[in-house]
Coordinates of C-alpha atoms in Angstrom, one line a residue:
Chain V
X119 CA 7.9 18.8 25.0
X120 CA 6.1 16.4 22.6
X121 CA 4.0 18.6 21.6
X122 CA 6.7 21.7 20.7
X123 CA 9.1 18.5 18.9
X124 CA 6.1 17.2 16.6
X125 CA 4.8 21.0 16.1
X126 CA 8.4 22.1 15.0
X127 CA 9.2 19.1 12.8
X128 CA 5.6 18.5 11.5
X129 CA 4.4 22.0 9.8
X130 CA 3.3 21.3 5.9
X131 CA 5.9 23.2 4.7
X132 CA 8.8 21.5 6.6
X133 CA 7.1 18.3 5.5
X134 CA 6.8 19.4 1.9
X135 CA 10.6 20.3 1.7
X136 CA 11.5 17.0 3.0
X137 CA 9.4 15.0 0.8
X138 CA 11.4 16.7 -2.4
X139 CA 15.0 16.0 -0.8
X140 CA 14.3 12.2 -0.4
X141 CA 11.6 11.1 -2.9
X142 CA 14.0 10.5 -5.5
X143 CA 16.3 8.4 -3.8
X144 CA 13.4 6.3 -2.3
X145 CA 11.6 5.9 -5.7
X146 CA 15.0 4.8 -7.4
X147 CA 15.7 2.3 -4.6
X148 CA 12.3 0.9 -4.0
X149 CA 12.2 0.2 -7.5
X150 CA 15.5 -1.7 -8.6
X151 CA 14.4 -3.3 -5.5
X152 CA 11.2 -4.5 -6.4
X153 CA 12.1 -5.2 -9.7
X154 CA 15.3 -7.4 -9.1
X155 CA 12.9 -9.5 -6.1
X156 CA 10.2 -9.8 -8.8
X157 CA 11.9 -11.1 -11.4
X158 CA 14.0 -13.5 -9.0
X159 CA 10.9 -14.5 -8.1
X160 CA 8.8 -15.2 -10.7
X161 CA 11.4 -16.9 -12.7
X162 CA 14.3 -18.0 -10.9
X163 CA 13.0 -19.8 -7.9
X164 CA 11.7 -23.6 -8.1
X165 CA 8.3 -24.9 -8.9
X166 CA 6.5 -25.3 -5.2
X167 CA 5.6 -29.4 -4.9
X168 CA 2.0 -28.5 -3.7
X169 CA 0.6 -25.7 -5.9
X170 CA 3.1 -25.5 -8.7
X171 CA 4.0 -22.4 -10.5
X172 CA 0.6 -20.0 -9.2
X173 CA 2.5 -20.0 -5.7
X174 CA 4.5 -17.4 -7.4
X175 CA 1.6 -15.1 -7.1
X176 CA 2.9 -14.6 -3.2
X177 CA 5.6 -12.3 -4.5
X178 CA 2.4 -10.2 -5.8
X179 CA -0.1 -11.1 -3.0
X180 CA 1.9 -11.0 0.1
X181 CA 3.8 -7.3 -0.4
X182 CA -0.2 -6.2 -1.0
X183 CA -1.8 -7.4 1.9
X184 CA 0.8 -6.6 4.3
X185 CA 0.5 -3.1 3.0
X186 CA -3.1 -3.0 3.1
X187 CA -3.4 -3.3 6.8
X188 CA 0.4 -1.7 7.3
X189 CA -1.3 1.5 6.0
X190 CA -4.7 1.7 7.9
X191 CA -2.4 1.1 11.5
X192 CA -0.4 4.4 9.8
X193 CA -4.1 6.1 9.6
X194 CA -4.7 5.0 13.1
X195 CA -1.4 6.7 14.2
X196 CA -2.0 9.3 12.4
X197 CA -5.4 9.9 13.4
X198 CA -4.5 9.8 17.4
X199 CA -1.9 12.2 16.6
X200 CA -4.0 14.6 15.2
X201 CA -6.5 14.1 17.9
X202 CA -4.0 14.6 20.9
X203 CA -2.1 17.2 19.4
X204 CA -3.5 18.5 16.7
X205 CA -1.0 18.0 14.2
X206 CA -2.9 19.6 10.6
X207 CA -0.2 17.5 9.0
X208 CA -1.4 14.2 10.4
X209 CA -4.9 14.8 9.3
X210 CA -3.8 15.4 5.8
X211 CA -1.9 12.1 6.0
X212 CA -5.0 9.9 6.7
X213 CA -6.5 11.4 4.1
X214 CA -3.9 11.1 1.6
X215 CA -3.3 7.3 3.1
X216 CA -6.6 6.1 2.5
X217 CA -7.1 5.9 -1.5
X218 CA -3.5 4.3 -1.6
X219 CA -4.6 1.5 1.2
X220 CA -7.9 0.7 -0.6
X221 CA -5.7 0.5 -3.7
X222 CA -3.4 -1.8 -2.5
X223 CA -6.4 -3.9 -0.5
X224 CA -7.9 -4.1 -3.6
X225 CA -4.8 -5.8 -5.1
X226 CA -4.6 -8.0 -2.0
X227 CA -8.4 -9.0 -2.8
X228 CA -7.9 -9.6 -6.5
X229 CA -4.7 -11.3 -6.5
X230 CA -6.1 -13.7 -3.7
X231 CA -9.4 -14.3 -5.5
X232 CA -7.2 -15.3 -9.1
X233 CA -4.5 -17.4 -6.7
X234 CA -7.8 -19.8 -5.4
X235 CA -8.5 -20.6 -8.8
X236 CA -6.1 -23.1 -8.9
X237 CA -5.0 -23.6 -5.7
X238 CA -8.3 -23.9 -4.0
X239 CA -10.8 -24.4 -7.0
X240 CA -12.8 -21.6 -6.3
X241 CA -12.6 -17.9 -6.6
X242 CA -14.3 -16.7 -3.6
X243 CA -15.1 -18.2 0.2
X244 CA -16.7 -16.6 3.0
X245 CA -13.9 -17.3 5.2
X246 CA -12.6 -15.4 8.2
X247 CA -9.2 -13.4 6.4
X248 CA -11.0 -12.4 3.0
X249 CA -14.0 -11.8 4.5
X250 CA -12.7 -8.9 7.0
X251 CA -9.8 -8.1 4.3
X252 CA -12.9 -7.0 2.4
X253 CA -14.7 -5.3 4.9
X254 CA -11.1 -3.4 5.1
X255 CA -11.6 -2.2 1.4
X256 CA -15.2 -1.2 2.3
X257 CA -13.6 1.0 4.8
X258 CA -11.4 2.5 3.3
X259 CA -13.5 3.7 0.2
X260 CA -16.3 4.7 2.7
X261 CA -13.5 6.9 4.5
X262 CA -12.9 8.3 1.0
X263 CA -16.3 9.1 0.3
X264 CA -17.1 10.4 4.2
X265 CA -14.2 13.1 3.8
X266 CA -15.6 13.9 0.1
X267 CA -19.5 14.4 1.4
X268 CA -18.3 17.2 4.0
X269 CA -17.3 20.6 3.0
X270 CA -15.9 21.5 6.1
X271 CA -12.3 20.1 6.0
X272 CA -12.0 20.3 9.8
X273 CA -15.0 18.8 10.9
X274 CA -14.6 16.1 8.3
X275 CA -10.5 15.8 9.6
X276 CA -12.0 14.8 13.2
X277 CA -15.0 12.8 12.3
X278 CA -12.9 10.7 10.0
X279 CA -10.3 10.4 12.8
X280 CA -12.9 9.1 15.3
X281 CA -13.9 6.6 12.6
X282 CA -10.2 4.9 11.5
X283 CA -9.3 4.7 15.1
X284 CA -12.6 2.8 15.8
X285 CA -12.1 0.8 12.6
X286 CA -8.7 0.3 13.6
X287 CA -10.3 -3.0 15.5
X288 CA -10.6 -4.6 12.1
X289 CA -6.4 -5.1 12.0
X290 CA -5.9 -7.8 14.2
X291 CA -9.2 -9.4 13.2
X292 CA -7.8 -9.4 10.0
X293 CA -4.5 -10.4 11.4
X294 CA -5.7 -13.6 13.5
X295 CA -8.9 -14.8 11.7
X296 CA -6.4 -17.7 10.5
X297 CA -5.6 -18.8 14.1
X298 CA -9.1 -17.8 15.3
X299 CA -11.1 -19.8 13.1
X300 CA -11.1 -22.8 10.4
X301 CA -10.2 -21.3 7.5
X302 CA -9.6 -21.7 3.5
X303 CA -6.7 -19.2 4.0
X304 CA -3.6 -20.1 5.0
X305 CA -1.6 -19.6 8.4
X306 CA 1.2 -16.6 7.6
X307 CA 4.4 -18.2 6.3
X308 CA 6.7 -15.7 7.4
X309 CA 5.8 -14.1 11.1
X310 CA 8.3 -11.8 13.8
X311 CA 8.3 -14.7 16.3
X312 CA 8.8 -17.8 14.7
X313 CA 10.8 -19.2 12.3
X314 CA 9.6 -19.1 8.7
X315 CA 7.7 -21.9 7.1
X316 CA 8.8 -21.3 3.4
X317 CA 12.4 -22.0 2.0
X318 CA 14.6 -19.3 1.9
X319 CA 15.5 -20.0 -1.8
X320 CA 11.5 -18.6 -1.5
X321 CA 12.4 -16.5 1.2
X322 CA 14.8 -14.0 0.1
X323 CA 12.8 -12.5 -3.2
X324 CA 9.9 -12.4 -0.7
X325 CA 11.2 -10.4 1.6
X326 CA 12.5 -8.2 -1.1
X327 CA 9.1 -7.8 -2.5
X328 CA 7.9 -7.0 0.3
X329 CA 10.4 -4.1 0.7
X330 CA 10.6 -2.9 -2.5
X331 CA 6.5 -2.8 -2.7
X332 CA 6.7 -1.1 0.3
X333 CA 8.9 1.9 -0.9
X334 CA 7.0 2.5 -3.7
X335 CA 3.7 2.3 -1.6
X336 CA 5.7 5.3 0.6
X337 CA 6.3 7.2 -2.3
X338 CA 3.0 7.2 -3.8
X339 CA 1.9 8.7 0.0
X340 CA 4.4 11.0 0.0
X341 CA 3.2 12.1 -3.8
X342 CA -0.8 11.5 -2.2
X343 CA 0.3 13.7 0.8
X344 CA 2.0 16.6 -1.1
X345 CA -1.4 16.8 -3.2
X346 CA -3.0 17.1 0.2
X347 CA -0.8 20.1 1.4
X348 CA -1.4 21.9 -1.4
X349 CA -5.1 21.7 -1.6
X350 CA -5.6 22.4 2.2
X351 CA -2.9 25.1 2.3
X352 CA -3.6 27.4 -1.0
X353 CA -4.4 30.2 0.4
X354 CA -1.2 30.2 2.3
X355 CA 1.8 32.7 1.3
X356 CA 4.7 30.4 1.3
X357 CA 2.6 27.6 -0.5
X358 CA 2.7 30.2 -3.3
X359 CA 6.1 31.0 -3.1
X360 CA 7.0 27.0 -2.8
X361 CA 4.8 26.5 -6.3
Chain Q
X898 CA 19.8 -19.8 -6.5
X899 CA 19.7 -17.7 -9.4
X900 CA 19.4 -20.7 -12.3
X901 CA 16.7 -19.4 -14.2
X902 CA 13.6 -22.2 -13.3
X903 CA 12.2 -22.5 -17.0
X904 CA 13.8 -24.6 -20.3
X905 CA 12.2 -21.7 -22.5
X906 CA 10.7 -18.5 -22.7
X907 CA 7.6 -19.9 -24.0
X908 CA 7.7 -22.2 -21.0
X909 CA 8.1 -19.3 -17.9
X910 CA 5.0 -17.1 -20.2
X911 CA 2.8 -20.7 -19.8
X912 CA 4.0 -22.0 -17.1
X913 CA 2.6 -25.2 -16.7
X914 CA -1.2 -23.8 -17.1
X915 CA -0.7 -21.3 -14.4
X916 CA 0.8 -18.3 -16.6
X917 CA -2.7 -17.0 -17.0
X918 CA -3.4 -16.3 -13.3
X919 CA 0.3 -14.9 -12.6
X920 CA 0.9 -12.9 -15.4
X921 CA -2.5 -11.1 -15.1
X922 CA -1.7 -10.6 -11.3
X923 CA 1.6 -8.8 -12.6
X924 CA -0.2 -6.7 -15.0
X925 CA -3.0 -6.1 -12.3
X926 CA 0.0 -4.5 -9.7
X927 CA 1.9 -3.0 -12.5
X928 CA -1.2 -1.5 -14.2
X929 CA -2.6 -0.2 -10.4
X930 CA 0.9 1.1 -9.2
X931 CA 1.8 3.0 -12.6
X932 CA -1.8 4.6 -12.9
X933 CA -1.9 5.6 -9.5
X934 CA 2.0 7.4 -9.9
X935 CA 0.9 9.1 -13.3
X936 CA -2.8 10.0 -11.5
X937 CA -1.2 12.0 -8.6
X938 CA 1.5 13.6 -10.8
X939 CA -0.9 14.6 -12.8
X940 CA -2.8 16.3 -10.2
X941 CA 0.3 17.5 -8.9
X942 CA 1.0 19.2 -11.9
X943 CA -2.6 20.2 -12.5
X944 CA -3.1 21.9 -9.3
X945 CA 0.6 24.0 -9.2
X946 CA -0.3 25.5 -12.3
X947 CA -3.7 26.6 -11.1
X948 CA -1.7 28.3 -7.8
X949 CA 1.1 29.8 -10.3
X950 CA -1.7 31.7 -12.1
X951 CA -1.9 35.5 -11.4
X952 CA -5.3 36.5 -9.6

């Protein structure tokens, strides 16, 4: 019954003509509301007392890294479904995922890297969160590369599958390395079980950062996925008479 | 909530000495996200054209 429900509602061309009725909406909404939560927070919330006004970098850094690892769990989940049921769409996805999850790694990386400056006086540490937040951007772009090296786009599909799901490990290392060990990186401020550490006058444009980043992340898979589709399905009739 | 946290322009562009490390983080995300949208609509475009023309 699984099976028939994700067959039925997962083709590439179902897929493709969802993607065109809801893009727009998502696009417009994401972005008035990452704009609006920007803007609030870069210029309309206080000075933090500690690290003065770099902390605002967290309205940048934060949306980034949540999405960096939010997107390799949707490989994972993607990859298993494939594997199980062989879902074509759900192979396209982690491949369409992964440039978009080392871009916004990359980001996370960056943006970290210019906020130690002057909050911890140093650019780089070999600490517990960046270190595996890097070793999650070396993944992703050797994912990249992996699927690019093979010609065969099924074998690759199921090697690659294999490899994300076994990656996949990397997540909660990156998740708990600031509980695990003695780190330069901070604890997360805002978490599903306990109450938040930062101010809401903080709070709110975060969270809306974090929303609005993530819509626009969604739309550039969508855009990522729909480039997928038609590369993988040319040949097919009614990608031609989508086109 | 909303009062706007600098006395000038000048002042929220500088911001105290730290202006240089979050602007270039906003340009960084705005730079990465607007290349990426333009990239894949781009190849978007690029690649429907190529299916729309006759064998």
């Amino acid at each position: 019954m699984i099976k028939k429900f994700i067959h039925q509602f997962a083709s590439p061309k179902t897929y493709l003509y969802q993607v065109d009725r809801f893009y727009s909406y998502i696009f417009l909404i994401s972005l008035i509301t990452y704009t609006i939560s920007i803007t609030w927070g870069l210029l309309y919330t206080p000075e933090d007392f500690v690290q003065g006004n770099s902390y605002r970098i967290i309205y940048l850094h934060v949306p980034a890294s949540f999405l960096s690892q939010s997107l390799y769990i949707a490989m994972a989940i993607s990859s298993v479904t494939y594997l199980i049921w062989r879902v074509k769409l759900a192979a396209y996805l982690v491949i369409a995922i992964a440039p978009i999850g080392a871009m916004t790694t990359f980001i996370a990386l960056i943006s970290g890297s210019i906020w130690g400056i002057p909050t911890w006086g140093t650019w780089w540490q070999w600490d517990a969160r960046i270190t595996s937040t890097l070793i999650l951007f070396i993944m992703y772009l050797g994912l990249i590369s992996l699927h690019n090296s093979f010609s065969n786009h099924e074998k690759a599909d199921k090697l690659l599958s294999w490899l994300v799901i076994v990656g996949a490990i990397n997540i909660p290392i990156i998740k708990k390395s600031v509980d695990w060990w003695s780190t330069l990186h901070q604890s997360a401020s805002i978490t599903l079980t306990d109450k938040p550490s930062i101010d809401p006058v903080m709070l709110y444009p975060l969270i809306g950062s974090i929303t609005g980043f993530f819509g626009l992340v969604i739309c550039l898979v969508l855009l990522s996925s729909k480039y997928q589709i038609f590369i993988r399905e040319k040949n097919k009739s009614w990608v031609k008479d989508y086109v | 909530m909303f009062n706007f946290a600098f006395n000038s322009l000048h002042e929220a562009i500088y911001m105290n000495g730290h202006g240089l490390y979050v602007w270039s983080v906003v340009i960084l995300v705005f730079v990465s996200l607007l290349g990426f949208f333009i990239g894949y609509t781009i190849k978007i475009k690029k690649i429907k054209d190529k299916l729309n023309e006759p064998n």
